[in-house]
Coordinates of C-alpha atoms in Angstrom, one line a residue:
X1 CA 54.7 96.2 59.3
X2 CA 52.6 96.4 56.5
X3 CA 52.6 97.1 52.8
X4 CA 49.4 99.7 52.8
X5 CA 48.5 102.5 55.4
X6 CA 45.9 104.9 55.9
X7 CA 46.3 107.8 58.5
X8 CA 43.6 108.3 61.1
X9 CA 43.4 110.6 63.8
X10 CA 46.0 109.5 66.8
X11 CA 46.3 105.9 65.3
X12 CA 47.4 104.9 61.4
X13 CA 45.1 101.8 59.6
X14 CA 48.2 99.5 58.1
X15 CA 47.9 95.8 56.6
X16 CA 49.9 93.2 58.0
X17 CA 51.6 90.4 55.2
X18 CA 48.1 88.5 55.2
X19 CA 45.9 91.2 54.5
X20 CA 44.6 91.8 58.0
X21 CA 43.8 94.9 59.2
X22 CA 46.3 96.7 61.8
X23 CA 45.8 99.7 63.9
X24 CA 49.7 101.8 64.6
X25 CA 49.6 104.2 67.5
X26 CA 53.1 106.3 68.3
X27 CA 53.7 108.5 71.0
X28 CA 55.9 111.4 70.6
X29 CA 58.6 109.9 72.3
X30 CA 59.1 107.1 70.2
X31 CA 57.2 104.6 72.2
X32 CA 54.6 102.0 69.6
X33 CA 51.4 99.8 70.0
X34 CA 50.0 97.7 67.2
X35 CA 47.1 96.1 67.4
X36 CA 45.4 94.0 64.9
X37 CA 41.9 93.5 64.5
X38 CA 41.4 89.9 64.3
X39 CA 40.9 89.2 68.0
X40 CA 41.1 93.3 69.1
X41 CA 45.0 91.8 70.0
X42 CA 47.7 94.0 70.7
X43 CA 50.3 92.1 69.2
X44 CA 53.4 95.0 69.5
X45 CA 54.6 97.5 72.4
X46 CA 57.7 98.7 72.0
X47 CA 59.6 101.3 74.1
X48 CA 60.9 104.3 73.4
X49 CA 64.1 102.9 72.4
X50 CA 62.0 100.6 69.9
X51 CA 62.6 97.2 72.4
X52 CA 60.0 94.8 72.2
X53 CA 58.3 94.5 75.8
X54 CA 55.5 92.1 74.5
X55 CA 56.5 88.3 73.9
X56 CA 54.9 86.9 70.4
X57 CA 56.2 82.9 69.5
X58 CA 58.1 82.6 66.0
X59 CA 56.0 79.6 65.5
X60 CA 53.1 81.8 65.9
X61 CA 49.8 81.4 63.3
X62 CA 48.9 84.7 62.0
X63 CA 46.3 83.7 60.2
X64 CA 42.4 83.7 61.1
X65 CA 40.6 81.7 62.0
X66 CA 43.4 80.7 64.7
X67 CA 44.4 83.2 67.8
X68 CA 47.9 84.5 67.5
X69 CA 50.2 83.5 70.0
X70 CA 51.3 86.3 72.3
X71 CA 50.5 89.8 72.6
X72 CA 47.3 90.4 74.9
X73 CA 44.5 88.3 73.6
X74 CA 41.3 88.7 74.7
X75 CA 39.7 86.2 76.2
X76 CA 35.6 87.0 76.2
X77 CA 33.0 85.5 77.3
X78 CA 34.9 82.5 78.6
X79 CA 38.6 81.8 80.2
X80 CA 40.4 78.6 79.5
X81 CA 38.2 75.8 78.6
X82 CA 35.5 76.7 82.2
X83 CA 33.1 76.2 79.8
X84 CA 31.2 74.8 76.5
X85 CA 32.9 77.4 73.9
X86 CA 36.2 77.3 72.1
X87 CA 39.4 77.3 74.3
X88 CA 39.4 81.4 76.2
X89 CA 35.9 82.4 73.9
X90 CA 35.1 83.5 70.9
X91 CA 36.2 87.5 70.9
X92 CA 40.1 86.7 70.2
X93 CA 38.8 85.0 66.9
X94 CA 36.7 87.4 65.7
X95 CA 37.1 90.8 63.4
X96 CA 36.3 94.1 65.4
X97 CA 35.8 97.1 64.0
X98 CA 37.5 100.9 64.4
X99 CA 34.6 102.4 66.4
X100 CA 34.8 105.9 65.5
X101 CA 31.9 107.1 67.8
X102 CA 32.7 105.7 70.9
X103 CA 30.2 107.1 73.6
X104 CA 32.4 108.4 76.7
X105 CA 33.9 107.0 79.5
X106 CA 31.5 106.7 82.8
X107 CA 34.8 107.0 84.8
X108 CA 37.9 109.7 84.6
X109 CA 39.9 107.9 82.3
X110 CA 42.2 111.1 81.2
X111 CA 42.7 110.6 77.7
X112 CA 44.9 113.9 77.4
X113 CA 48.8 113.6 76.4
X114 CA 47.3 109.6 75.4
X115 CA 47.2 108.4 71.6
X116 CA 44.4 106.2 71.3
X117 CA 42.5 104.0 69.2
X118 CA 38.5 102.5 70.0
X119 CA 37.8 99.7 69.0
X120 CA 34.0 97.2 68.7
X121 CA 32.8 93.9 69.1
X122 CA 29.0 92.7 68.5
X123 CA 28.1 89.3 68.1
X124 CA 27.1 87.6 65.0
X125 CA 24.2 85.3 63.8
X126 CA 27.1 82.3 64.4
X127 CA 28.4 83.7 68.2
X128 CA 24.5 83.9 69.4
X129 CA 24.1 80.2 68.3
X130 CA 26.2 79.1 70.3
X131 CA 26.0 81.7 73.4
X132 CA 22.7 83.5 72.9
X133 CA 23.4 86.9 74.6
X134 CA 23.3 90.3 72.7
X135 CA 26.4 92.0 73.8
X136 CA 28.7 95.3 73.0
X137 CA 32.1 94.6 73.7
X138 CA 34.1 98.3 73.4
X139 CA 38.2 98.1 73.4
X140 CA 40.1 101.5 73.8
X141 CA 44.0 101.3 73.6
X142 CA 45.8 103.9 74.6
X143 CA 49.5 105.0 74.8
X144 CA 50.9 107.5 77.0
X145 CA 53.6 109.9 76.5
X146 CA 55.6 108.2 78.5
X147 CA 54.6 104.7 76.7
X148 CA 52.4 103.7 79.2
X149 CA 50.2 100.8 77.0
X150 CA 46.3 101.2 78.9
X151 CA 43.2 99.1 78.0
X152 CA 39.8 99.4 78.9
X153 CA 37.4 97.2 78.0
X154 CA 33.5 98.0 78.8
X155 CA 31.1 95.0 77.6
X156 CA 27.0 95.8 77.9
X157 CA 23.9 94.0 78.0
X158 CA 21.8 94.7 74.9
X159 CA 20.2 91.7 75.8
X160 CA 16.3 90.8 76.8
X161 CA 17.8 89.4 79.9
X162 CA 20.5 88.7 82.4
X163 CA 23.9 87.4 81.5
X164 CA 27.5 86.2 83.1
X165 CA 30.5 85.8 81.6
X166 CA 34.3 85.7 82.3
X167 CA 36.9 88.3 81.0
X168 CA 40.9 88.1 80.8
X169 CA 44.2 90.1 79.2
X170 CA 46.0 87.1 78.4
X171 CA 49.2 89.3 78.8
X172 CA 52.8 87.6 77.0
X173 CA 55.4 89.7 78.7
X174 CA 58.5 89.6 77.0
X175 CA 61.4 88.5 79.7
X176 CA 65.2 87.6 78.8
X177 CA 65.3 84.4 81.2
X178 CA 62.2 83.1 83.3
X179 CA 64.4 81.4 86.0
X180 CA 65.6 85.2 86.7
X181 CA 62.0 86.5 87.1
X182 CA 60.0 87.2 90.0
X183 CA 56.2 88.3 90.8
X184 CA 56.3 91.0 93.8
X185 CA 52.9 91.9 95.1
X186 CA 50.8 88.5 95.9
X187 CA 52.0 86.7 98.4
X188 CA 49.4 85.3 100.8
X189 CA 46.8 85.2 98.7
X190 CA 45.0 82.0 97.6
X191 CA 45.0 80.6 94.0
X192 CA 43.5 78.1 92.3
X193 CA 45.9 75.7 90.7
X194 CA 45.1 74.5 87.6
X195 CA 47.5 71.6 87.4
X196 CA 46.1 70.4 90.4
X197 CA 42.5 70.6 89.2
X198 CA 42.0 74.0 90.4
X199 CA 42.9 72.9 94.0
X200 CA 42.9 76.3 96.5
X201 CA 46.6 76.7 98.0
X202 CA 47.9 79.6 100.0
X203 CA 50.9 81.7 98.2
X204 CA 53.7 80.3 100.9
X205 CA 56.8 82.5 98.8
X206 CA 58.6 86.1 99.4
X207 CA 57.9 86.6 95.6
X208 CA 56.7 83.8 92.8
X209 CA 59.6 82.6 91.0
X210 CA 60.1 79.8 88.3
X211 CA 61.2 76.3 88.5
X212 CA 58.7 74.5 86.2
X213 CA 55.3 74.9 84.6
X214 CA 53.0 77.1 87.0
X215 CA 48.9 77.9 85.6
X216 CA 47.5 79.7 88.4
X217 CA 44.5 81.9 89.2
X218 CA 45.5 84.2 92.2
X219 CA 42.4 85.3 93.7
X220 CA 41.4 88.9 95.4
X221 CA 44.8 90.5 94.0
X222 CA 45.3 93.9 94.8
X223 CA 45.4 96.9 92.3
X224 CA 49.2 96.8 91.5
X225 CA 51.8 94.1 91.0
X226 CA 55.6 94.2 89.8
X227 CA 57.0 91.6 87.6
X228 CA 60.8 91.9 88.4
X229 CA 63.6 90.8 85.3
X230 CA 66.6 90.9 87.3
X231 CA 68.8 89.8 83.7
X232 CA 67.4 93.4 82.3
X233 CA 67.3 94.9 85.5
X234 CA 63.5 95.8 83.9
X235 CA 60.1 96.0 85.8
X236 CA 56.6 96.1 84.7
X237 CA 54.1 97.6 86.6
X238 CA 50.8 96.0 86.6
X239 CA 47.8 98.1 87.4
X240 CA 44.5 96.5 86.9
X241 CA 41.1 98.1 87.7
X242 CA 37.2 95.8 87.6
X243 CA 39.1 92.7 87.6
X244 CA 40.1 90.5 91.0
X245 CA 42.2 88.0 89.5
X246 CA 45.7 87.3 88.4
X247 CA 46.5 84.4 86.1
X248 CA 50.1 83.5 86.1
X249 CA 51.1 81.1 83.3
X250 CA 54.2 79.7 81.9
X251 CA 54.6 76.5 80.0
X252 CA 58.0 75.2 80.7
X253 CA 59.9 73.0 78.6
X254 CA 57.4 69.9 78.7
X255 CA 54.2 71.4 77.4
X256 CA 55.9 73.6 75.1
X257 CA 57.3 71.0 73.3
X258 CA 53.3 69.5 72.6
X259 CA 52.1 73.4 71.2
X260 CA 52.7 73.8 67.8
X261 CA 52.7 77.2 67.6
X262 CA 55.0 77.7 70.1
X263 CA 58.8 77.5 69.8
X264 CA 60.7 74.3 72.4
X265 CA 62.6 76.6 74.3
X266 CA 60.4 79.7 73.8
X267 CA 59.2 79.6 77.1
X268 CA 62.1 80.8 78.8
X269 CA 61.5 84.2 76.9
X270 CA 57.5 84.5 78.4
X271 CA 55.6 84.9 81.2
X272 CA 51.9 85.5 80.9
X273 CA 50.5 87.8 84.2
X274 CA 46.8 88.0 82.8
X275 CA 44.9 90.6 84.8
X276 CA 40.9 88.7 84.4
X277 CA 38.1 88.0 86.5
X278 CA 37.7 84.4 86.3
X279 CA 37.2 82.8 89.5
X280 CA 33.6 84.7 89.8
X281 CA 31.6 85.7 86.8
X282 CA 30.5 89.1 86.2
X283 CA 26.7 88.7 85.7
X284 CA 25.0 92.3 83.8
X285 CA 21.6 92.8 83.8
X286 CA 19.9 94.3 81.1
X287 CA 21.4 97.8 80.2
X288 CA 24.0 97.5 82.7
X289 CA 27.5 97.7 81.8
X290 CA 30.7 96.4 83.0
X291 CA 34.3 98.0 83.2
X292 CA 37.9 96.7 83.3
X293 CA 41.2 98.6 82.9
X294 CA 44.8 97.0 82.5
X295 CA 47.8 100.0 82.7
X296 CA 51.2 98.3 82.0
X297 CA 54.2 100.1 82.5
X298 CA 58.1 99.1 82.2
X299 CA 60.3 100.4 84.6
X300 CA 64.3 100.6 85.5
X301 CA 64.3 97.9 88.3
X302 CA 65.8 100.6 90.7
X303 CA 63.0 102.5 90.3
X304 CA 60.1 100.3 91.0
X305 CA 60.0 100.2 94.8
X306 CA 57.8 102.8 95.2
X307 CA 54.9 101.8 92.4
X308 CA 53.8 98.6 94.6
X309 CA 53.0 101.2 98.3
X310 CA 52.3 104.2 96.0
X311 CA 49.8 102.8 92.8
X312 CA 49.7 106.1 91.8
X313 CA 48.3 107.0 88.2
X314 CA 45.6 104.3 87.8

């Protein structure tokens, strides 16, 4: 993982094989979370059992200035390309800092039995040339006992005046054979498609399942969705607070083969299920601040039927 460490309390500071900074965080059950801190990217979640529930390409670039691929990316103050900045903003290129005096919560976020590490963006004299707004971006990552990965991101207006911006966990999950996956929990609901210039459709399926490439932004999603992998009968739980969308994303054989840092066949391994609010921007007035919460969990399939009527812990 890294060739120099420095212990911290709940978290340890590591290098990676470039020199960039890493923050380790273990529960006491065996479960780990690495995140790095170019990009404030988890990069690693690993069970108790030490699998890998997080998809990372081997052709991934681990090298800044460029955005790793996979893991949970951040993408602030823009998603995609809805906009004049770099492809899904500038925050997932960017080096964040440890913030060791985080102020608290506003909300009960129960931080007890939960290893956790804070984590700071601010902009720099380069970011407010090319989107002018004075911003705090805060980042805690938290494990539970039970290996529960949590992330909440709070972003405030230190600005003179009003701004808007869009907010996403560009979330690889790590799945043993996309044509055996299914998405429980958003059926109905409109999304935009973004193959089909963001064209509204109606969800018309049981469950979203995989065929070819899908980019879609499912709008008004509720609180908790399952991502089913029938091969290892495993089930993540997706529990999203301050964010309204779902972005489902997977490649498929014809666009992977035009990304460089992705493998030809990699994307039968992936999914992305991005909890983001991207359809509407969040506009924050001066001094106000903003809120979203991801909880994933991974789940025995036989024991997931009750998360989607019962959400439960979030």
């Amino acid at each position: 993982m890294g060739h120099c460490s420095e212990q911290r309390t709940g978290f340890e500071v590591t290098k990676d094989w470039n020199g960039a900074d890493q923050v380790a965080i273990r529960s006491p059950r065996g479960a780990s979370v690495r995140v790095c801190l170019h990009g404030g990217q988890v990069v690693s979640w690993r069970n108790h059992r030490g699998e890998e529930l997080l998809f990372s390409s081997s052709k991934a670039i681990f090298k800044p200035p460029k955005a790793t691929r996979g893991g949970i990316p951040i993408c602030f103050p823009q998603f995609a390309n809805c906009g004049t900045l770099e492809q899904h903003g500038f925050a997932r290129n960017k080096i964040w800092a440890i913030d060791d005096e985080a102020p608290p919560l506003n909300y009960g976020d129960n931080n007890n039995n939960k290893a956790s590490v804070d984590l700071l963006l601010k902009p720099s004299e380069d970011d407010l040339k090319c989107w002018p707004h004075c911003f705090e971006l805060r980042l805690r990552v938290s494990l539970s006992m039970d290996g529960d990965l949590s992330l909440i991101s709070r972003v405030r207006n230190v600005n003179g005046k009003p701004f808007s911006f869009a907010f996403a966990y560009h979330t690889h999950l790590s799945v043993s054979d996309i044509s055996e996956v299914r998405i429980e929990g958003l059926e109905t609901l409109d999304y935009l498609d973004n193959l089909s210039q963001r064209e509204r459709f109606t969800e018309q399926g049981d469950a979203i399942t995989f065929e070819s490439e899908v980019d879609r932004v499912y709008v008004g999603c509720p609180g908790v969705i399952a991502v089913l992998d029938h091969e290892k009968k495993r089930t993540f739980i997706v529990r999203k607070e301050g964010l309204p969308d779902i972005v489902v994303w997977n490649p498929w054989e014809k666009k992977s083969k035009t990304m460089t840092d992705f493998g030809d066949d990699e994307y039968k391994q992936m999914l992305c299920v991005d909890a983001a609010a991207v359809e509407r921007a969040i506009t924050l007035k001066p001094g106000e601040e903003w809120t979203g919460k991801l909880e994933l969990s991974a789940v025995a399939s036989t024991n997931c039927s009750d998360h989607l009527d019962h959400p439960g812990r979030l």
